[in-house]
């Protein structure tokens, strides 16, 4: 059986790591895209010590409210229509305002004084060049919102925070700091700031401001290029496993799988594992990709390379080096989790852990550790 084991304790541990790194800041824990594939319902109880959660769509915000999340919900792309702005007020959701139409909706329809929607995340484009006002228009927008009774959090997003030495980082930090200072001097000393995603939290500890917005780090993956999840003392929050459903010995010169891409150099013991891209294991993994066969009796595991094409429902692995009493029918195989770490699988699939996590399908059975 394909199984996704979600580990709420790991998420709480990772949240505590964030709190240790950013002791002064409030935490908006990002749970967009079904909590990076982990399942919002499974994750919310582990985030009770966060100050709020962040989502990308109104439907996600609504789901979190329906699951009983009472604290802040930040909608990071804001309302998409005037009607959605009205619904955000009804659900007490705090929105990003990143362009003129959203600004007008907010000015035309002001929530009650005690509403969480009175807090807005005003997005300033410091160099990512996706969402946000420029330096000049952000000042005007801030003034109008402040005068209408809104409380402001100036927000921006790093484009390269994973790479500490990228030259755009200091530019973004400087632009953000300058505008925040100007807003505090000319509009209100009470305006808050929010700059850091996971990578920013790790790499730019001087710039955490009042709110940090961790995402991937909560799920146990390293957000930066020069430190592993292990070095950051993060715990993977998802174990993805399947089992061996057939064993074979392939003769030298025989090929395996679609396209006959992998040809045995010598007689090779193989195991067929019942998982594939139909479950979310990436089809594009290169020849270095591996999984681990679990020996639960002795609490050990054996790394095995994935050979031949990943198919929709199965992969083949090389079990030549695994003891015969371990590589058995039904033996558990870990695709990612404790080992291999998802960050390693992502490298072999030429992508990032975020994408692998979001792409797990509905087929694996979901359980909680
Ligand atoms: C997704 C997101 C984050 C979290 O990013 P990570 O790299 O996963 O930490 C932070 N801020 C915003 C606005 C986001 O959309």
Short mmCIF file of C-alpha atoms and ligand atoms in Angstrom, two decimals:
data_model
loop_
_atom_site.label_atom_id
_atom_site.label_comp_id
_atom_site.label_asym_id
_atom_site.label_seq_id
_atom_site.Cartn_x
_atom_site.Cartn_y
_atom_site.Cartn_z
CA UNK A 1 0.00 0.00 0.00
CA UNK A 2 1.16 3.52 -0.74
CA UNK A 3 1.15 5.53 2.43
CA UNK A 4 1.72 9.14 3.32
CA UNK A 5 2.47 9.45 6.98
CA UNK A 6 2.04 13.02 8.18
CA UNK A 7 3.91 13.89 11.35
CA UNK A 8 2.28 16.76 13.26
CA UNK A 9 4.99 16.55 15.92
CA UNK A 10 7.63 17.27 13.30
CA UNK A 11 5.69 20.35 12.21
CA UNK A 12 5.46 21.61 15.77
CA UNK A 13 9.18 20.98 16.19
CA UNK A 14 9.94 22.92 13.00
CA UNK A 15 7.68 25.76 14.11
CA UNK A 16 9.65 25.91 17.34
CA UNK A 17 12.86 26.11 15.34
CA UNK A 18 11.40 29.12 13.52
CA UNK A 19 10.44 30.70 16.82
CA UNK A 20 13.97 30.18 18.10
CA UNK A 21 15.39 31.81 14.98
CA UNK A 22 12.90 34.69 15.05
CA UNK A 23 12.08 35.14 18.74
CA UNK A 24 10.73 38.69 18.37
CA UNK A 25 8.50 38.16 15.36
CA UNK A 26 4.97 36.90 15.01
CA UNK A 27 4.62 33.84 12.79
CA UNK A 28 2.25 33.58 9.83
CA UNK A 29 2.55 29.86 9.08
CA UNK A 30 1.98 29.25 5.38
CA UNK A 31 -0.54 26.47 4.70
CA UNK A 32 -1.36 27.24 1.08
CA UNK A 33 -1.77 24.43 -1.44
CA UNK A 34 -3.22 22.08 1.17
CA UNK A 35 -0.37 22.82 3.58
CA UNK A 36 2.27 22.06 0.97
CA UNK A 37 0.51 18.77 0.25
CA UNK A 38 0.42 17.62 3.89
CA UNK A 39 -3.31 18.29 4.33
CA UNK A 40 -4.57 21.40 6.14
CA UNK A 41 -6.70 19.41 8.56
CA UNK A 42 -3.69 17.36 9.67
CA UNK A 43 -1.43 20.39 9.98
CA UNK A 44 -3.54 23.02 11.76
CA UNK A 45 -3.50 21.31 15.16
CA UNK A 46 0.30 21.27 15.00
CA UNK A 47 0.37 25.03 14.40
CA UNK A 48 -1.50 26.16 17.50
CA UNK A 49 1.51 28.21 18.61
CA UNK A 50 1.61 30.17 15.34
CA UNK A 51 0.07 33.66 15.39
CA UNK A 52 -1.69 33.14 12.10
CA UNK A 53 -1.77 31.11 8.92
CA UNK A 54 -1.26 32.21 5.34
CA UNK A 55 -3.13 30.95 2.28
CA UNK A 56 -3.24 31.90 -1.38
CA UNK A 57 -6.91 31.57 -2.26
CA UNK A 58 -10.18 32.50 -0.61
CA UNK A 59 -11.33 28.86 -0.76
CA UNK A 60 -8.28 27.85 1.26
CA UNK A 61 -9.06 30.56 3.80
CA UNK A 62 -12.65 29.36 4.07
CA UNK A 63 -11.51 25.78 4.55
CA UNK A 64 -9.27 26.81 7.45
CA UNK A 65 -12.12 28.73 9.09
CA UNK A 66 -14.41 25.75 8.65
CA UNK A 67 -11.78 23.58 10.31
CA UNK A 68 -12.03 25.90 13.29
CA UNK A 69 -8.95 28.10 12.90
CA UNK A 70 -9.85 31.21 14.93
CA UNK A 71 -6.69 33.29 14.73
CA UNK A 72 -5.38 35.41 11.87
CA UNK A 73 -5.74 34.16 8.32
CA UNK A 74 -3.67 36.10 5.80
CA UNK A 75 -4.74 35.91 2.16
CA UNK A 76 -1.41 36.49 0.41
CA UNK A 77 -2.69 37.43 -3.03
CA UNK A 78 -5.63 39.30 -1.56
CA UNK A 79 -9.22 39.25 -2.83
CA UNK A 80 -9.61 38.55 -6.54
CA UNK A 81 -12.93 40.45 -6.89
CA UNK A 82 -14.95 43.06 -4.98
CA UNK A 83 -17.31 40.27 -4.00
CA UNK A 84 -14.45 38.25 -2.55
CA UNK A 85 -13.39 41.29 -0.54
CA UNK A 86 -16.90 41.35 0.94
CA UNK A 87 -16.64 37.64 1.76
CA UNK A 88 -13.23 38.22 3.34
CA UNK A 89 -14.90 40.72 5.69
CA UNK A 90 -17.58 38.18 6.55
CA UNK A 91 -14.93 35.57 7.39
CA UNK A 92 -12.62 37.96 9.24
CA UNK A 93 -9.76 37.40 6.83
CA UNK A 94 -6.80 39.71 6.59
CA UNK A 95 -5.88 40.47 2.98
CA UNK A 96 -2.90 41.53 0.97
CA UNK A 97 -3.55 44.63 -1.10
CA UNK A 98 -1.21 44.64 -4.06
CA UNK A 99 -2.86 46.76 -6.74
CA UNK A 100 -5.28 49.63 -7.33
CA UNK A 101 -8.49 47.61 -7.78
CA UNK A 102 -7.98 45.92 -4.39
CA UNK A 103 -7.26 49.32 -2.88
CA UNK A 104 -10.54 50.68 -4.23
CA UNK A 105 -12.53 47.67 -2.97
CA UNK A 106 -11.04 48.23 0.48
CA UNK A 107 -11.80 51.95 0.45
CA UNK A 108 -15.36 51.41 -0.83
CA UNK A 109 -16.19 48.73 1.71
CA UNK A 110 -14.64 49.27 5.11
CA UNK A 111 -14.99 46.43 7.61
CA UNK A 112 -16.19 47.04 11.19
CA UNK A 113 -13.61 48.44 13.59
CA UNK A 114 -13.00 45.16 15.43
CA UNK A 115 -12.72 43.08 12.24
CA UNK A 116 -9.47 41.27 11.39
CA UNK A 117 -10.00 42.53 7.84
CA UNK A 118 -9.07 45.99 9.17
CA UNK A 119 -5.50 44.69 9.14
CA UNK A 120 -4.13 44.78 5.61
CA UNK A 121 -0.84 43.53 4.22
CA UNK A 122 0.21 46.26 1.84
CA UNK A 123 2.45 44.72 -0.77
CA UNK A 124 5.46 46.64 -1.92
CA UNK A 125 7.33 45.41 -5.02
CA UNK A 126 10.98 45.60 -4.03
CA UNK A 127 12.37 43.58 -6.96
CA UNK A 128 10.48 40.31 -7.38
CA UNK A 129 8.32 42.12 -9.96
CA UNK A 130 5.26 39.96 -9.59
CA UNK A 131 2.84 41.61 -7.17
CA UNK A 132 2.91 44.97 -5.45
CA UNK A 133 2.94 48.74 -5.60
CA UNK A 134 6.06 50.68 -6.52
CA UNK A 135 7.79 52.99 -4.04
CA UNK A 136 5.72 56.00 -4.94
CA UNK A 137 2.27 54.43 -5.16
CA UNK A 138 2.80 52.40 -1.99
CA UNK A 139 3.12 55.65 -0.02
CA UNK A 140 -0.13 56.99 -1.44
CA UNK A 141 -1.94 53.70 -0.92
CA UNK A 142 -0.70 53.53 2.68
CA UNK A 143 -1.91 57.05 3.37
CA UNK A 144 -5.38 56.41 1.99
CA UNK A 145 -5.75 53.09 3.83
CA UNK A 146 -4.51 54.57 7.09
CA UNK A 147 -6.93 57.49 6.83
CA UNK A 148 -9.77 55.05 6.16
CA UNK A 149 -9.00 53.31 9.46
CA UNK A 150 -6.90 50.35 8.35
CA UNK A 151 -3.91 49.01 10.27
CA UNK A 152 -1.01 48.35 7.96
CA UNK A 153 1.65 45.70 7.59
CA UNK A 154 4.09 46.60 4.85
CA UNK A 155 4.95 43.34 3.09
CA UNK A 156 7.35 42.26 0.40
CA UNK A 157 8.75 38.95 -0.85
CA UNK A 158 12.35 37.95 -1.55
CA UNK A 159 13.28 36.62 -4.99
CA UNK A 160 16.58 35.00 -3.96
CA UNK A 161 16.65 34.60 -0.20
CA UNK A 162 17.82 30.98 -0.55
CA UNK A 163 21.17 32.32 -1.77
CA UNK A 164 22.46 34.68 0.90
CA UNK A 165 25.00 36.38 -1.35
CA UNK A 166 22.69 37.14 -4.27
CA UNK A 167 22.99 40.89 -4.95
CA UNK A 168 19.24 41.48 -5.18
CA UNK A 169 18.76 40.60 -1.50
CA UNK A 170 20.44 43.70 -0.14
CA UNK A 171 18.59 45.85 -2.68
CA UNK A 172 15.25 44.43 -1.63
CA UNK A 173 16.11 44.85 2.06
CA UNK A 174 17.20 48.43 1.54
CA UNK A 175 14.13 49.42 -0.48
CA UNK A 176 11.86 47.79 2.09
CA UNK A 177 13.60 49.38 5.07
CA UNK A 178 13.54 52.83 3.48
CA UNK A 179 9.85 52.74 2.65
CA UNK A 180 8.93 51.30 6.05
CA UNK A 181 10.86 54.09 7.73
CA UNK A 182 9.22 56.74 5.56
CA UNK A 183 5.75 55.31 6.27
CA UNK A 184 6.42 55.30 10.00
CA UNK A 185 7.63 58.89 9.92
CA UNK A 186 4.93 60.34 7.71
CA UNK A 187 1.85 58.19 8.35
CA UNK A 188 1.99 56.17 11.56
CA UNK A 189 4.69 54.81 13.85
CA UNK A 190 2.43 51.79 14.25
CA UNK A 191 2.94 50.37 10.76
CA UNK A 192 4.38 46.86 10.91
CA UNK A 193 6.71 45.08 8.51
CA UNK A 194 6.90 41.58 7.00
CA UNK A 195 9.72 40.54 4.73
CA UNK A 196 10.90 37.00 5.40
CA UNK A 197 9.85 33.65 4.00
CA UNK A 198 11.65 30.53 5.32
CA UNK A 199 14.91 31.35 3.56
CA UNK A 200 14.79 34.95 4.76
CA UNK A 201 14.26 33.76 8.33
CA UNK A 202 17.43 31.65 8.12
CA UNK A 203 19.61 34.04 6.12
CA UNK A 204 18.52 37.51 7.22
CA UNK A 205 18.03 37.43 10.96
CA UNK A 206 18.49 41.22 11.19
CA UNK A 207 15.42 41.75 9.02
CA UNK A 208 12.66 39.69 10.57
CA UNK A 209 10.47 42.73 11.42
CA UNK A 210 7.10 42.12 13.12
CA UNK A 211 5.86 39.16 11.07
CA UNK A 212 7.74 36.30 9.45
CA UNK A 213 6.06 34.00 6.92
CA UNK A 214 7.60 30.51 7.07
CA UNK A 215 6.41 27.87 4.63
CA UNK A 216 8.70 25.07 3.50
CA UNK A 217 10.78 25.11 6.68
CA UNK A 218 7.71 24.05 8.69
CA UNK A 219 7.53 20.90 6.63
CA UNK A 220 11.14 19.98 7.31
CA UNK A 221 12.86 20.91 4.08
CA UNK A 222 15.86 23.21 3.92
CA UNK A 223 15.01 26.62 2.45
CA UNK A 224 18.61 27.63 1.75
CA UNK A 225 21.24 26.36 -0.68
CA UNK A 226 24.13 26.08 1.77
CA UNK A 227 22.59 24.27 4.74
CA UNK A 228 20.82 20.93 4.87
CA UNK A 229 17.61 20.27 6.76
CA UNK A 230 19.70 18.19 9.14
CA UNK A 231 22.09 21.08 9.80
CA UNK A 232 19.11 23.31 10.53
CA UNK A 233 17.71 20.65 12.89
CA UNK A 234 14.47 20.28 10.93
CA UNK A 235 12.36 17.15 10.90
CA UNK A 236 10.63 15.91 7.72
CA UNK A 237 6.87 16.09 8.22
CA UNK A 238 5.95 13.58 5.52
CA UNK A 239 7.04 9.98 5.07
CA UNK A 240 6.06 8.64 1.66
CA UNK A 241 6.26 4.86 1.43
CA UNK A 242 5.09 1.92 -0.62
CA UNK A 243 5.83 -1.78 -0.71
CA UNK A 244 7.55 -4.42 -2.75
CA UNK A 245 5.04 -6.43 -4.78
CA UNK A 246 7.38 -8.57 -6.90
CA UNK A 247 11.00 -9.72 -6.96
CA UNK A 248 13.04 -10.80 -9.97
CA UNK A 249 16.52 -11.43 -11.19
CA UNK A 250 17.22 -9.71 -14.49
CA UNK A 251 19.95 -11.22 -16.65
CA UNK A 252 22.88 -9.27 -18.00
CA UNK A 253 21.94 -7.29 -21.14
CA UNK A 254 18.23 -7.42 -20.38
CA UNK A 255 16.40 -4.12 -20.19
CA UNK A 256 13.80 -2.92 -17.73
CA UNK A 257 10.65 -0.89 -18.19
CA UNK A 258 9.25 1.49 -20.80
CA UNK A 259 11.64 2.48 -23.52
CA UNK A 260 14.04 -0.23 -22.28
CA UNK A 261 16.14 2.60 -20.97
CA UNK A 262 18.00 0.70 -18.30
CA UNK A 263 20.04 -2.27 -19.36
CA UNK A 264 21.56 -4.66 -16.81
CA UNK A 265 25.37 -4.77 -16.90
CA UNK A 266 25.28 -8.01 -14.94
CA UNK A 267 22.66 -10.28 -13.41
CA UNK A 268 20.71 -7.98 -11.10
CA UNK A 269 18.22 -8.61 -8.35
CA UNK A 270 15.34 -6.24 -8.70
CA UNK A 271 12.22 -5.42 -6.75
CA UNK A 272 9.06 -3.92 -8.08
CA UNK A 273 7.61 -1.23 -5.85
CA UNK A 274 3.97 -0.27 -6.16
CA UNK A 275 4.29 3.47 -6.56
CA UNK A 276 4.67 5.76 -9.54
CA UNK A 277 3.89 9.15 -10.96
CA UNK A 278 0.19 8.37 -10.44
CA UNK A 279 0.97 8.76 -6.74
CA UNK A 280 3.23 11.77 -7.10
CA UNK A 281 6.64 10.13 -7.37
CA UNK A 282 8.36 12.16 -10.10
CA UNK A 283 8.72 10.46 -13.49
CA UNK A 284 11.71 12.61 -14.36
CA UNK A 285 14.17 11.28 -11.72
CA UNK A 286 17.68 10.72 -13.03
CA UNK A 287 19.82 7.61 -12.65
CA UNK A 288 21.10 8.68 -9.22
CA UNK A 289 17.68 8.58 -7.58
CA UNK A 290 17.30 6.13 -4.75
CA UNK A 291 14.80 4.90 -2.20
CA UNK A 292 15.30 2.93 0.98
CA UNK A 293 14.14 -0.58 1.73
CA UNK A 294 13.19 -0.80 5.38
CA UNK A 295 14.30 -3.63 7.62
CA UNK A 296 11.86 -3.06 10.44
CA UNK A 297 13.04 -6.04 12.49
CA UNK A 298 16.53 -4.65 12.87
CA UNK A 299 15.58 -1.00 12.53
CA UNK A 300 17.84 -0.52 9.52
CA UNK A 301 17.38 0.58 5.95
CA UNK A 302 19.15 -0.06 2.64
CA UNK A 303 19.51 2.50 -0.11
CA UNK A 304 18.56 1.21 -3.55
CA UNK A 305 18.70 3.01 -6.88
CA UNK A 306 15.63 3.43 -9.05
CA UNK A 307 16.24 1.72 -12.39
CA UNK A 308 14.27 2.10 -15.63
CA UNK A 309 11.46 4.53 -16.24
CA UNK A 310 9.14 5.51 -13.44
CA UNK A 311 5.69 4.38 -14.55
CA UNK A 312 2.24 5.46 -13.37
CA UNK A 313 1.86 2.62 -10.86
CA UNK A 314 5.30 1.16 -10.32
CA UNK A 315 9.02 1.60 -10.15
CA UNK A 316 11.80 -0.95 -10.22
CA UNK A 317 14.70 -0.76 -7.79
CA UNK A 318 18.02 -2.56 -7.60
CA UNK A 319 18.05 -4.73 -4.47
CA UNK A 320 21.30 -6.59 -5.23
CA UNK A 321 22.90 -5.23 -2.07
CA UNK A 322 19.93 -5.88 0.21
CA UNK A 323 19.93 -9.06 2.34
CA UNK A 324 17.53 -11.67 1.06
CA UNK A 325 15.48 -11.68 4.25
CA UNK A 326 14.94 -7.91 3.97
CA UNK A 327 13.98 -7.49 0.33
CA UNK A 328 10.80 -9.53 0.54
CA UNK A 329 7.31 -9.34 -0.82
CA UNK A 330 5.50 -6.70 1.24
CA UNK A 331 8.68 -5.05 2.53
CA UNK A 332 8.25 -1.33 3.08
CA UNK A 333 10.10 1.06 0.80
CA UNK A 334 10.52 4.73 1.62
CA UNK A 335 10.38 7.14 -1.31
CA UNK A 336 11.09 10.17 0.85
CA UNK A 337 10.97 11.04 4.50
CA UNK A 338 13.74 10.28 6.96
CA UNK A 339 15.85 8.74 4.17
CA UNK A 340 16.10 9.67 1.43
CA UNK A 341 15.30 13.22 2.43
CA UNK A 342 12.88 14.93 0.05
CA UNK A 343 15.55 17.56 -0.67
CA UNK A 344 17.72 14.82 -2.21
CA UNK A 345 14.84 13.45 -4.29
CA UNK A 346 14.17 16.98 -5.52
CA UNK A 347 17.76 17.27 -6.76
CA UNK A 348 17.43 13.98 -8.65
CA UNK A 349 14.16 15.18 -10.16
CA UNK A 350 15.63 18.57 -11.11
CA UNK A 351 13.03 20.39 -9.05
CA UNK A 352 12.41 21.65 -5.51
CA UNK A 353 10.84 19.90 -2.55
CA UNK A 354 7.87 22.31 -2.73
CA UNK A 355 6.78 20.87 -6.06
CA UNK A 356 7.16 17.24 -5.00
CA UNK A 357 5.11 17.88 -1.86
CA UNK A 358 2.34 19.68 -3.73
CA UNK A 359 2.16 16.99 -6.39
CA UNK A 360 1.39 13.99 -4.23
CA UNK A 361 -1.94 12.70 -5.52
CA UNK A 362 -5.06 11.44 -3.77
CA UNK A 363 -4.10 7.79 -4.26
CA UNK A 364 -1.73 7.19 -1.35
CA UNK A 365 -3.47 6.44 1.91
CA UNK A 366 -2.96 9.27 4.38
CA UNK A 367 -2.28 8.53 8.00
CA UNK A 368 -0.91 10.50 10.92
CA UNK A 369 2.04 9.44 13.02
C1 LIG B 1 4.43 30.84 0.05
C2 LIG B 1 4.82 32.14 0.65
C3 LIG B 1 5.72 32.21 1.71
C4 LIG B 1 6.45 31.00 2.22
O1 LIG B 1 7.54 30.71 1.39
P1 LIG B 1 8.56 29.55 1.79
O2 LIG B 1 9.64 29.69 0.81
O3 LIG B 1 7.82 28.26 1.65
O4 LIG B 1 8.96 29.82 3.19
C5 LIG B 1 5.95 33.43 2.28
N1 LIG B 1 5.34 34.55 1.83
C6 LIG B 1 4.47 34.52 0.81
C7 LIG B 1 3.84 35.79 0.36
C8 LIG B 1 4.18 33.34 0.18
O5 LIG B 1 3.33 33.32 -0.85
#
